[in-house]
Short mmCIF file of C-alpha atoms in Angstrom, two decimals:
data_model
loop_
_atom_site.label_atom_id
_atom_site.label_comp_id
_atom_site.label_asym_id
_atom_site.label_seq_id
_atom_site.Cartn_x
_atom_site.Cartn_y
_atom_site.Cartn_z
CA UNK S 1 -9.82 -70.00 -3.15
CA UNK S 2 -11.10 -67.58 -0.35
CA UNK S 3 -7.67 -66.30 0.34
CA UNK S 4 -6.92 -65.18 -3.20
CA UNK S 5 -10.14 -63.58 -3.72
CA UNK S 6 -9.74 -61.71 0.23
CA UNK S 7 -6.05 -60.92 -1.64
CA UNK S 8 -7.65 -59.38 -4.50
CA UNK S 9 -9.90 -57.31 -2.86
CA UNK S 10 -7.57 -56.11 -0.62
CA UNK S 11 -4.92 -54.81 -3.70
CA UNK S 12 -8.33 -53.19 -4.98
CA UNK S 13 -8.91 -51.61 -2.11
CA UNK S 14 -5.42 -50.59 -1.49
CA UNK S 15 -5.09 -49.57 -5.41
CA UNK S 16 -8.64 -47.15 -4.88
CA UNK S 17 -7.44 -45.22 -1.50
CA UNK S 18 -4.05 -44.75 -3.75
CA UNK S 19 -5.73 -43.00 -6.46
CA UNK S 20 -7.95 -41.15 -4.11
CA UNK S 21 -4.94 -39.83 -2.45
CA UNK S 22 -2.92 -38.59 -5.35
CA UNK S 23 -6.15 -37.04 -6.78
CA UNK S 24 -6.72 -35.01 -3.70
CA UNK S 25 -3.06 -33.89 -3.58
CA UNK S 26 -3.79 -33.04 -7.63
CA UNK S 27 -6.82 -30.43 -6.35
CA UNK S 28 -4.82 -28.94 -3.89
CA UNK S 29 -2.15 -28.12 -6.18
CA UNK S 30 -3.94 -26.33 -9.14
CA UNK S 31 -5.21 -23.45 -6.55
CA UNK S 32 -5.79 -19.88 -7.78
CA UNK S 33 -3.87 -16.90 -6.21
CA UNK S 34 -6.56 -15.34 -3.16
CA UNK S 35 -8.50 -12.39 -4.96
CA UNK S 36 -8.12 -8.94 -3.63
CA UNK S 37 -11.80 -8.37 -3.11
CA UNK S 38 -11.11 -4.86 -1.18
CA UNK S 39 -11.12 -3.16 -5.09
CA UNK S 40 -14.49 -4.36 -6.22
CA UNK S 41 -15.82 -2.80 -2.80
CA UNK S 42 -13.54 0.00 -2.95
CA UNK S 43 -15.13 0.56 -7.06
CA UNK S 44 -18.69 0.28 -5.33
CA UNK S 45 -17.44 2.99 -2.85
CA UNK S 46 -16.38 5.15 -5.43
CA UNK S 47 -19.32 5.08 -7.48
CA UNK S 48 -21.75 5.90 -4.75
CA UNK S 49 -19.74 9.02 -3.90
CA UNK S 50 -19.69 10.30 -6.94
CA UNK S 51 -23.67 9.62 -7.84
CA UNK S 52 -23.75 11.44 -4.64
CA UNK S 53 -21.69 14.33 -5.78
CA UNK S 54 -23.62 14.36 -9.24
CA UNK S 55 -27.27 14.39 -7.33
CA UNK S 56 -25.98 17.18 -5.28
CA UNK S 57 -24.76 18.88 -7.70
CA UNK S 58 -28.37 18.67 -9.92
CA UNK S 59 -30.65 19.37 -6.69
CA UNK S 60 -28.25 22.64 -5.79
CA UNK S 61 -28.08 23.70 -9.37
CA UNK S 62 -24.27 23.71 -9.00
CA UNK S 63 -22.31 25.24 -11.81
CA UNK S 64 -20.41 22.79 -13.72
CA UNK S 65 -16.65 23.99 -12.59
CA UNK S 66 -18.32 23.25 -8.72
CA UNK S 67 -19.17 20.09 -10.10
CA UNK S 68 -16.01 19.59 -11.41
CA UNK S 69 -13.65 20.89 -8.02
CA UNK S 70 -15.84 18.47 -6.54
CA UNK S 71 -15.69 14.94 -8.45
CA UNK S 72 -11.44 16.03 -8.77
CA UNK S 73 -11.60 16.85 -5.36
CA UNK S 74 -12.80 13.01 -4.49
CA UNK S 75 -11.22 11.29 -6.75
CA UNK S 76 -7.76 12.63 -5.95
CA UNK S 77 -8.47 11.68 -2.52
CA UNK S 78 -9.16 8.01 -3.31
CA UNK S 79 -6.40 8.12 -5.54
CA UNK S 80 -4.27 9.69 -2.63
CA UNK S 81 -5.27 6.68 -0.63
CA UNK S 82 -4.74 3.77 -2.74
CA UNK S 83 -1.48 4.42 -3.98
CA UNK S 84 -1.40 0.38 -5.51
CA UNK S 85 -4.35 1.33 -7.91
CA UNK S 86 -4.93 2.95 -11.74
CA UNK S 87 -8.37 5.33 -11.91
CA UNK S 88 -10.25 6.39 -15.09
CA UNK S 89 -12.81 8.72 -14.38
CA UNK S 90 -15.57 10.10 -16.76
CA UNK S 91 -18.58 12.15 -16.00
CA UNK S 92 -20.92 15.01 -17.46
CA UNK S 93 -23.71 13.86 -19.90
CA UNK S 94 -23.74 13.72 -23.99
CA UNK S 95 -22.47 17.52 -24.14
CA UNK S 96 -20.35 17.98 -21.43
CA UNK S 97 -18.14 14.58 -21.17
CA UNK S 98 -14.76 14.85 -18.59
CA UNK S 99 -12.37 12.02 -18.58
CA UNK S 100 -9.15 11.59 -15.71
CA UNK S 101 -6.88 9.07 -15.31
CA UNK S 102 -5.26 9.29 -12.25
CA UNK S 103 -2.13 6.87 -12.57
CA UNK S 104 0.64 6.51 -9.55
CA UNK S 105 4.05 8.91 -10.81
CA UNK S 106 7.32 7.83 -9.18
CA UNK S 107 8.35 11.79 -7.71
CA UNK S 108 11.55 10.37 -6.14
CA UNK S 109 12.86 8.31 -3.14
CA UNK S 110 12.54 8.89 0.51
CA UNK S 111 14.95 7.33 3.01
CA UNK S 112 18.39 7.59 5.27
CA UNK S 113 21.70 8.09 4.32
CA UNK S 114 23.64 6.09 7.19
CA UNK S 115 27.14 7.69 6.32
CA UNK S 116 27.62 3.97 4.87
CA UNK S 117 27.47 5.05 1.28
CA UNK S 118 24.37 3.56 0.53
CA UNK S 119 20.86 5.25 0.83
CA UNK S 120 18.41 3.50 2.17
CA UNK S 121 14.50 4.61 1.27
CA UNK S 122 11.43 3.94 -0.34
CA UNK S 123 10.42 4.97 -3.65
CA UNK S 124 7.96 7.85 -3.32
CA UNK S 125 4.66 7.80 -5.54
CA UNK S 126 2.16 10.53 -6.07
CA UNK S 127 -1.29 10.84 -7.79
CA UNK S 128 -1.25 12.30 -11.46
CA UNK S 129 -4.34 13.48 -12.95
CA UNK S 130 -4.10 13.16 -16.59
CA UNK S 131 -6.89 14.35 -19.30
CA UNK S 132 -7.81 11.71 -21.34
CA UNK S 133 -8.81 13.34 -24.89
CA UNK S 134 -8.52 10.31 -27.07
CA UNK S 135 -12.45 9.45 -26.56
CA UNK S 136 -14.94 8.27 -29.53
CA UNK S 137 -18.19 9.35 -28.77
CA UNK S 138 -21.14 7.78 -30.92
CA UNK S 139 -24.04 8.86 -29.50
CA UNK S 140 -24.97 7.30 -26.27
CA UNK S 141 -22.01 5.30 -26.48
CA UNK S 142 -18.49 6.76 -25.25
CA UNK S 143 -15.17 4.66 -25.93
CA UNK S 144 -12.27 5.76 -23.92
CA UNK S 145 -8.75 5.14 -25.17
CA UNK S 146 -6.49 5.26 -22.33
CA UNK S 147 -2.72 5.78 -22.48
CA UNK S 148 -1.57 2.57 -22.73
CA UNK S 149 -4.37 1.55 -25.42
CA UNK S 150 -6.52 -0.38 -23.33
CA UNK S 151 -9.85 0.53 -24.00
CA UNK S 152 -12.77 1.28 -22.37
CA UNK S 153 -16.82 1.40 -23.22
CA UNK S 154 -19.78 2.98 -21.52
CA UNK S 155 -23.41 3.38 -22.14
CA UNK S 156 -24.54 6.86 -21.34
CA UNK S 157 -28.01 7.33 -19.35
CA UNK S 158 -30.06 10.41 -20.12
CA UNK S 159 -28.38 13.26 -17.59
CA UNK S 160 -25.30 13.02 -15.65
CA UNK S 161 -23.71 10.42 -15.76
CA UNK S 162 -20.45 8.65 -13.37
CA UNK S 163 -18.16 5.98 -14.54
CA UNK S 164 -14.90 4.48 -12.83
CA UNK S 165 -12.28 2.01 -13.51
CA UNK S 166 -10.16 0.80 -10.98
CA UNK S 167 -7.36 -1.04 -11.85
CA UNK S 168 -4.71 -2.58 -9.81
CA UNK S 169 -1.54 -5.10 -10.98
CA UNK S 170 1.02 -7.03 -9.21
CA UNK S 171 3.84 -10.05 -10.19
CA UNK S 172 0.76 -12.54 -10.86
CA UNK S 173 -2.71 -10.36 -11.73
CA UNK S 174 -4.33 -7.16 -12.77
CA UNK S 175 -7.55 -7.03 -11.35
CA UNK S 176 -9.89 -4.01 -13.13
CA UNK S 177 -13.23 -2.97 -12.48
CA UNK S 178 -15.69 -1.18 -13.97
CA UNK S 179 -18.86 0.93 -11.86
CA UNK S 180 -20.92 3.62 -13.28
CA UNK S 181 -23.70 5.95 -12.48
CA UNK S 182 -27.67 4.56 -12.40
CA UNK S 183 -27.92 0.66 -10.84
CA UNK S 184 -23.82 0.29 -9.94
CA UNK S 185 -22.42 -2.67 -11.81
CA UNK S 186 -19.57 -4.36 -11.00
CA UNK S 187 -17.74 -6.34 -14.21
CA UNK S 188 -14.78 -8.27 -12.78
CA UNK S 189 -12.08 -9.29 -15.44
CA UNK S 190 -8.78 -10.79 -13.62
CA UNK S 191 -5.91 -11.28 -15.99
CA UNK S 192 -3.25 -13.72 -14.95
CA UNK S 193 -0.29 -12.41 -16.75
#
């Protein structure tokens, strides 16, 4: 009798670390892809600058085409920079409202011609600024349409205001980001597609 009941509780035992194993082989498995957490601190980034530009712009009594040269001025550089990311920009306050998406535009190819018949290159992006006019405005709260009729919504503050959407895709995700002018808020929304 005591070696059928040691027999039974060894094939328990044996039956438990079995199902133990296959369930941590099941958790390893169903992993997500690693987030790109750069763009949510590169959206902070952004933000900051441009509340910057915006307060230095109100303290210096800047005129509004300064203003303007200036928050183009930045924003083409960070577009310059990250060439793997979509940016919607809108500033001014409830008079004065400026939208730009700034959206990578395939210019062409660079690479060598070995004398083989084939080129080899790279496909050569550049920054395009493009004036986003489809925008419903109902009073302190601005919808953006942008070109490929995603949209976007705000909450204007009293003053100037700074908002910015980064977006960025690849095979598996499209990560976008939203920060805007007064306490910077990050929304994260990641899109397995």
């Amino acid at each position: 009798m005591k070696n059928k009941r040691a027999q039974f509780f060894l094939v328990a035992a044996l039956v438990m670390t079995m199902i133990m194993i296959s369930l941590a082989t099941i958790t390893t498995l169903a992993s997500a892809p690693p987030e790109d957490l750069a763009i949510f601190d590169l959206s902070k980034e952004i933000a900051y600058e441009g509340a910057q530009i915006l307060d230095h712009g109100v303290i210096r009594d800047l005129t509004p085409e300064s203003l303007q040269q200036k928050i183009t001025d930045i924003s083409k550089h960070y577009a310059t920079l990250h060439r793997d990311s979509d940016f919607l920009v809108v500033y001014g306050d409830e008079l004065t409202l400026k939208t730009f998406h700034y959206t990578q535009e395939n210019v062409g190819t660079v690479g060598i011609n070995t004398g083989s018949g084939e080129n080899v290159g790279q496909p050569l992006t550049l920054p395009t600024a493009n004036v986003i006019t489809d925008l419903v405005q109902d009073g302190k709260h601005i919808k953006v349409i942008l070109p490929n009729q995603r949209e976007v919504e705000f909450d204007l503050n009293p003053g100037q205001n700074f908002f910015l959407v980064v977006e960025k895709s690849d095979e598996t995700q499209r990560i976008v980001t939203t920060a805007g002018s007064g306490p910077v808020e990050i929304t994260r929304t990641r899109q397995i597609q």
